[in-house]
Amino acid sequence: MNRLIIVSNRTPGRDPAAGGLAVALRKTLAEREGFWFGWSGKLTEKPSVDAVFEDIDGLSVGKIDLTREDHHAYYAGFSNSILWPSFHLRLDLATIEAPWYEAYRRVNTQFAKALLPHLQPDDVIWVHDYHLIPLATELRHLGARNRIGFYLHIPFPTTDALYAIPHHNELMRDLSRYNLVGLQAQRDVAAFNDFADHQSPSSLADGPLEAVDFSQTEIAVFPIGSDPDAFAKLSTSPAANKMVKRMQRAMDDQRLILGVDRLDYSKGLPQRVEAYEKLLANNPQFRRLVHLLQVAPPSRDSIKEYQETSDTLDAMCGHVMGRFAEPDWAPLTYVKRAYGQPSLAGLYRLARVGLVTPLRDGMNLVAHEYVASQNPVDPGVLVLSRFAGAAEIFPEALLVNPFDTDETAEALRLALEMGLDERQERWHALMDAARLYSVDNWASSYLARLSPDAQQGSGPLRDVLYLASVA
Ligand code: F6P
């Protein structure tokens, strides 16, 4: 089997509360030879030329340092103030500063130069996420002939939103240098194909336009998942039970509605609190009988738009408390910190409703983890945004338009009143889907397609490969 080289901005650490990507890929890499490559998390005066390799719990991880200025322009700037809001269709929240693009490319060149000496000709390289779109171009400039795949963990933008990104044509040309581009959902492949089929002029800055040739690049859907059976086990572990007991003491017999999200404007948190307010306003019978717990660890807080989302949420939670709280009853708890997976699994299992209502999301693994953690005998109900990638594989959730807070409030009411039979029926279908679209199936089907042995030319290159059809 060829070695596998995984490249991402962040590298896995020893932190047990590591993000979904680290958890997902650590397992894949543990099963084959290769290493993980990315940013060390350190900011230095001078950029690293050479990578430093470290063994992290049996995983070989190569890391480079970035300068503070480059990191700011590449990460907070081009990646998270231009690409992130545009890909999530929040052009109103994008900030465009011309020098950021240069730094974004410079960091990608630095990644490529530091990675190249560690590559062997047969290595398969798997690049993750929007921070590293130009990496294949940079590696190919340096002579790499390896199979290189890219996976986008966030939604792919509509053509209009893509056109609003400076240098979008160069970025699309960068994507055409990959052998395989994997996206989360069918809607993303449709948006990609819309660009590929109707390319039109970019901006003056890009010079004379030539259409991007995607004939050597396969574009396909690979919905990422979780490890549902591991999560199910975790949800009854001693650490999970400890959290459950703690909550039960505080909750008495109130029903828990739970949200767990990074504090990000794409997650629809203010709309969620508004929907909860409407639930309490329209259905007085639920007051004192329900409780909303929103866990929202701060994220990217050097960026103004994230600080503003945090302030808005503070104000909205305060408003709902002021309107409905009583001396002996609080309608909600809002916790701005991260918890490890065992504690979260316990919370998910306890929650009668999993409230996952992003305004737009790549997949949303919280939806998968909530489903996996349920007690089969008395499962809770998933209320899910139709704009999360997860909606394509979880049609048995209560699907809502998160912009319509009346609709979300009504879904909350239905979820709270849903009888056991219907809850079990929906949950069985959701759990089957969580198992079918597990992280293991995701990684193995992506890597099978990226492997040099994959049958080339057997079908249309811009193919919609939905995992269910090949599993
Ligand atoms: O959802 C995309 C993503 O990049 C994830 O892969 C990651 O866990 C999350 O956003 C957090 O991003 P950051 O590295 O900016 O904290």
XYZ file of C-alpha atoms in Angstrom, residues 60-434:
375
model
C 4.454 10.888 12.755
C 3.718 14.608 12.406
C 5.863 17.054 10.381
C 5.450 20.700 11.330
C 6.562 24.100 10.142
C 6.462 27.472 11.904
C 4.941 30.549 10.274
C 5.745 34.192 10.847
C 3.150 36.167 12.776
C 2.494 38.458 9.784
C 2.111 35.616 7.286
C -0.108 33.659 9.613
C -2.371 36.636 10.216
C -2.763 37.378 6.487
C -3.092 33.718 5.457
C -5.300 32.412 8.285
C -7.299 35.295 9.801
C -7.098 37.228 6.502
C -7.500 35.362 3.220
C -8.734 32.044 4.645
C -11.151 33.229 7.308
C -12.127 36.763 6.295
C -12.512 36.092 2.554
C -12.838 32.381 1.759
C -14.827 31.335 4.847
C -17.562 34.004 4.635
C -17.815 33.705 0.832
C -18.009 29.911 0.847
C -20.725 30.213 3.530
C -22.581 32.793 1.390
C -21.956 35.620 3.886
C -20.489 38.159 1.488
C -21.748 40.860 3.861
C -19.202 39.619 6.413
C -16.240 39.354 4.029
C -13.362 41.820 4.294
C -11.125 42.085 1.264
C -7.546 43.270 1.696
C -5.309 42.877 -1.336
C -2.024 41.837 0.393
C -3.661 38.833 2.050
C -3.698 36.848 -1.186
C 0.070 37.139 -1.597
C 0.628 35.878 1.934
C -1.847 33.028 1.345
C 0.160 31.897 -1.670
C 3.471 32.474 0.138
C 2.423 30.182 2.984
C 1.287 27.524 0.504
C 4.687 27.764 -1.218
C 6.374 27.420 2.166
C 4.302 24.298 2.896
C 5.229 22.807 -0.507
C 8.963 23.515 -0.171
C 9.157 22.049 3.323
C 7.085 18.995 2.355
C 8.826 18.092 -0.903
C 12.081 16.640 0.565
C 10.023 14.165 2.592
C 7.997 12.823 -0.339
C 8.593 9.553 -2.161
C 7.395 9.117 -5.763
C 4.591 6.683 -4.865
C 3.194 8.638 -1.935
C -0.454 9.581 -2.095
C -1.029 13.105 -0.797
C -4.347 14.158 0.747
C -4.713 17.913 1.295
C -7.464 19.234 3.579
C -9.474 22.397 3.443
C -9.618 25.912 2.122
C -6.372 27.118 3.683
C -4.394 24.996 1.231
C -6.160 25.233 -2.147
C -2.919 26.223 -4.020
C -0.798 23.450 -2.513
C -1.005 21.063 -5.502
C 0.037 23.860 -7.889
C 3.031 24.662 -5.690
C 4.036 21.008 -5.349
C 3.698 20.452 -9.094
C 5.882 23.541 -9.775
C 8.532 21.854 -7.662
C 8.239 18.656 -9.711
C 5.904 16.441 -7.641
C 4.136 13.906 -9.882
C 2.273 12.133 -7.072
C -1.459 11.549 -6.961
C -2.765 14.530 -4.982
C -6.291 14.827 -3.626
C -8.087 17.732 -2.009
C -11.010 17.591 0.395
C -13.120 20.617 1.243
C -14.635 20.510 4.725
C -16.871 23.522 4.167
C -19.600 24.152 1.582
C -18.628 25.023 -1.985
C -19.965 28.497 -2.901
C -22.532 29.338 -5.538
C -20.991 30.836 -8.676
C -21.982 34.397 -7.705
C -20.298 34.093 -4.308
C -17.247 32.538 -5.945
C -16.975 35.487 -8.347
C -16.870 37.812 -5.341
C -13.586 36.246 -4.197
C -10.459 38.000 -5.456
C -8.385 35.706 -7.706
C -11.173 33.118 -7.874
C -10.025 31.997 -11.306
C -6.522 31.229 -10.045
C -8.023 29.345 -7.119
C -10.175 27.260 -9.451
C -7.117 26.612 -11.615
C -5.356 25.472 -8.428
C -8.168 22.978 -7.837
C -7.710 21.651 -11.381
C -4.161 20.602 -10.436
C -5.534 17.961 -8.058
C -6.394 14.477 -9.276
C -9.436 14.335 -7.039
C -11.513 17.051 -5.376
C -13.860 15.696 -2.701
C -16.846 17.705 -1.507
C -19.316 17.150 1.326
C -22.661 17.209 -0.408
C -24.394 16.904 -3.770
C -25.308 20.588 -3.575
C -21.548 21.358 -3.512
C -20.809 19.283 -6.612
C -23.723 20.989 -8.373
C -22.232 24.409 -7.490
C -18.763 23.316 -8.639
C -20.138 22.031 -11.939
C -22.079 25.239 -12.400
C -18.804 27.160 -12.298
C -16.963 24.628 -14.469
C -19.684 24.627 -17.124
C -20.367 28.380 -17.281
C -17.010 30.036 -16.695
C -17.103 33.738 -17.339
C -14.705 36.663 -16.994
C -13.064 37.206 -13.676
C -11.442 40.571 -12.872
C -8.775 42.815 -14.341
C -6.290 41.523 -11.804
C -6.363 38.017 -13.259
C -5.182 39.102 -16.733
C -6.478 37.561 -19.950
C -8.830 34.736 -19.120
C -8.519 31.191 -20.257
C -11.151 28.712 -19.186
C -9.965 26.372 -16.462
C -9.553 22.819 -17.752
C -10.946 20.276 -15.309
C -10.558 17.295 -17.632
C -7.867 15.722 -15.445
C -9.660 16.308 -12.154
C -12.391 14.187 -10.714
C -14.983 16.022 -8.616
C -17.070 13.849 -6.340
C -19.173 13.750 -3.181
C -17.728 12.046 -0.124
C -19.892 12.926 2.887
C -17.732 12.840 6.003
C -19.090 11.074 9.084
C -18.251 10.114 12.640
C -17.464 6.818 14.322
C -21.039 6.145 15.494
C -20.410 2.908 17.344
C -17.483 4.403 19.234
C -19.648 7.386 20.126
C -22.480 5.139 21.261
C -20.048 3.395 23.577
C -18.615 6.664 24.810
C -22.077 7.955 25.693
C -22.402 5.375 28.485
C -18.774 5.558 29.653
C -17.996 6.598 33.253
C -16.848 10.051 32.085
C -20.113 10.566 30.175
C -22.152 9.329 33.140
C -20.371 11.775 35.402
C -21.542 14.645 33.194
C -25.056 13.181 32.974
C -25.320 12.966 36.771
C -24.068 16.524 37.145
C -26.688 17.751 34.697
C -29.498 15.676 36.162
C -28.857 17.226 39.568
C -29.199 20.687 38.056
C -32.095 19.875 35.725
C -34.494 17.896 37.846
C -37.088 16.571 35.374
C -36.784 19.337 32.786
C -36.256 18.264 29.187
C -32.947 19.276 27.734
C -32.562 20.977 24.362
C -28.874 20.948 23.430
C -26.736 22.917 20.965
C -22.976 22.372 20.574
C -21.124 24.580 18.098
C -17.978 26.599 17.639
C -18.895 30.243 18.211
C -19.136 31.043 14.498
C -21.634 33.202 12.604
C -22.302 30.316 10.198
C -23.843 28.294 13.027
C -26.995 30.409 13.314
C -26.755 30.829 17.086
C -28.707 34.108 17.436
C -31.499 32.657 15.265
C -31.496 29.557 17.463
C -31.949 31.563 20.661
C -34.714 33.564 18.966
C -36.470 30.305 18.011
C -36.233 29.135 21.617
C -37.656 32.444 22.795
C -40.606 31.934 20.421
C -41.111 28.390 21.729
C -41.443 29.723 25.262
C -43.576 32.681 24.190
C -46.008 30.610 22.099
C -46.171 27.574 24.389
C -46.340 28.644 28.046
C -46.879 24.983 29.008
C -43.166 24.353 28.403
C -41.915 27.018 30.816
C -40.141 25.417 33.781
C -40.247 22.095 31.925
C -37.521 22.674 29.318
C -33.978 23.984 29.372
C -31.724 25.055 26.519
C -28.026 24.341 26.975
C -25.854 25.970 24.338
C -22.178 25.019 24.399
C -20.210 27.433 22.207
C -16.422 27.507 22.568
C -14.930 30.749 21.213
C -13.263 30.510 17.832
C -11.139 32.809 15.615
C -11.694 35.572 18.122
C -9.116 37.918 16.605
C -11.627 38.514 13.784
C -14.125 41.340 14.325
C -17.131 39.450 12.902
C -16.579 36.639 15.416
C -16.396 39.098 18.319
C -19.628 40.671 17.111
C -21.379 37.289 16.932
C -20.240 36.618 20.473
C -21.609 39.998 21.661
C -24.921 39.410 19.874
C -25.299 36.023 21.477
C -24.492 37.412 24.943
C -27.191 40.020 24.477
C -29.788 37.567 23.167
C -29.237 35.047 25.939
C -29.496 37.880 28.476
C -32.710 39.027 26.827
C -34.340 35.560 27.031
C -33.211 35.205 30.644
C -34.655 38.628 31.486
C -37.943 37.770 29.793
C -38.562 34.267 31.154
C -36.284 33.463 34.101
C -37.749 33.156 37.579
C -35.905 33.127 40.886
C -35.956 29.320 40.831
C -35.909 28.628 37.085
C -33.449 29.576 34.329
C -34.645 28.926 30.768
C -31.162 28.516 29.376
C -27.488 28.032 30.071
C -24.874 29.342 27.714
C -21.376 27.910 28.169
C -18.480 29.486 26.296
C -15.925 26.724 26.620
C -14.929 23.442 24.993
C -15.636 20.000 26.458
C -13.987 16.684 25.682
C -15.805 14.059 23.663
C -16.854 11.891 26.658
C -18.636 14.786 28.370
C -20.288 15.795 25.104
C -21.415 12.230 24.455
C -23.085 12.219 27.885
C -24.824 15.533 27.167
C -26.018 14.328 23.765
C -27.505 11.185 25.317
C -29.308 13.181 27.971
C -30.761 15.710 25.530
C -34.332 15.156 24.355
C -33.615 17.471 21.429
C -30.365 17.961 19.498
C -30.636 21.430 17.985
C -28.280 21.703 14.989
C -29.326 24.731 12.968
C -26.387 26.255 11.054
C -27.242 28.809 8.373
C -24.886 26.883 6.094
C -22.482 24.089 6.926
C -20.200 21.614 5.174
C -21.447 18.475 6.942
C -21.887 19.153 10.678
C -20.537 16.278 12.692
C -22.439 17.308 15.822
C -25.563 15.983 14.063
C -23.826 12.601 13.581
C -22.539 12.516 17.149
C -25.936 13.395 18.608
C -27.585 10.528 16.707
C -24.876 8.062 17.697
C -25.148 8.926 21.404
C -28.884 8.273 21.773
C -30.346 5.618 23.994
C -32.097 3.246 21.516
C -34.833 2.588 24.063
C -35.672 6.268 24.552
C -33.983 8.296 21.802
C -34.110 12.059 21.411
C -35.023 14.019 18.289
C -32.626 15.739 15.905
C -33.768 19.181 14.708
C -31.515 19.895 11.761
C -30.959 22.787 9.383
C -31.719 21.951 5.774
C -28.585 23.946 4.909
C -26.191 21.573 6.680
C -24.608 18.925 4.430
C -25.952 16.400 6.956
C -29.513 17.157 5.770
C -28.791 15.172 2.573
C -28.166 11.989 4.505
C -30.506 12.568 7.474
C -33.932 13.180 5.903
C -35.566 11.592 8.990
C -34.461 14.490 11.192
C -36.920 17.350 11.659
C -35.519 19.555 8.895
C -35.907 23.297 9.342
C -35.060 26.551 7.627
C -32.885 28.178 10.327
C -33.657 31.676 9.012
C -37.329 31.048 9.811
C -37.353 31.087 13.597
C -41.109 30.420 13.734
C -40.527 27.189 11.852
C -37.673 26.189 14.169
C -39.824 26.995 17.229
C -42.573 24.771 15.822
C -40.049 21.965 15.156
C -38.916 22.267 18.779
C -42.504 21.881 19.930
C -42.997 18.810 17.725
C -39.740 17.312 18.958
C -40.658 17.847 22.611
C -44.098 16.298 22.117
C -43.072 13.441 19.829
C -44.172 9.989 20.991
C -41.781 7.150 21.651
C -42.678 5.101 18.541
C -41.994 7.927 16.151
C -38.787 8.856 17.957
C -37.530 5.289 17.715
C -38.499 4.948 14.067
C -36.734 8.160 13.098
C -33.702 7.332 15.211
C -33.234 3.862 13.667
C -33.172 5.395 10.183
C -30.751 8.124 11.330
C -28.437 5.636 13.013
C -28.391 3.443 9.887
C -27.340 6.485 7.860
C -24.708 7.483 10.454
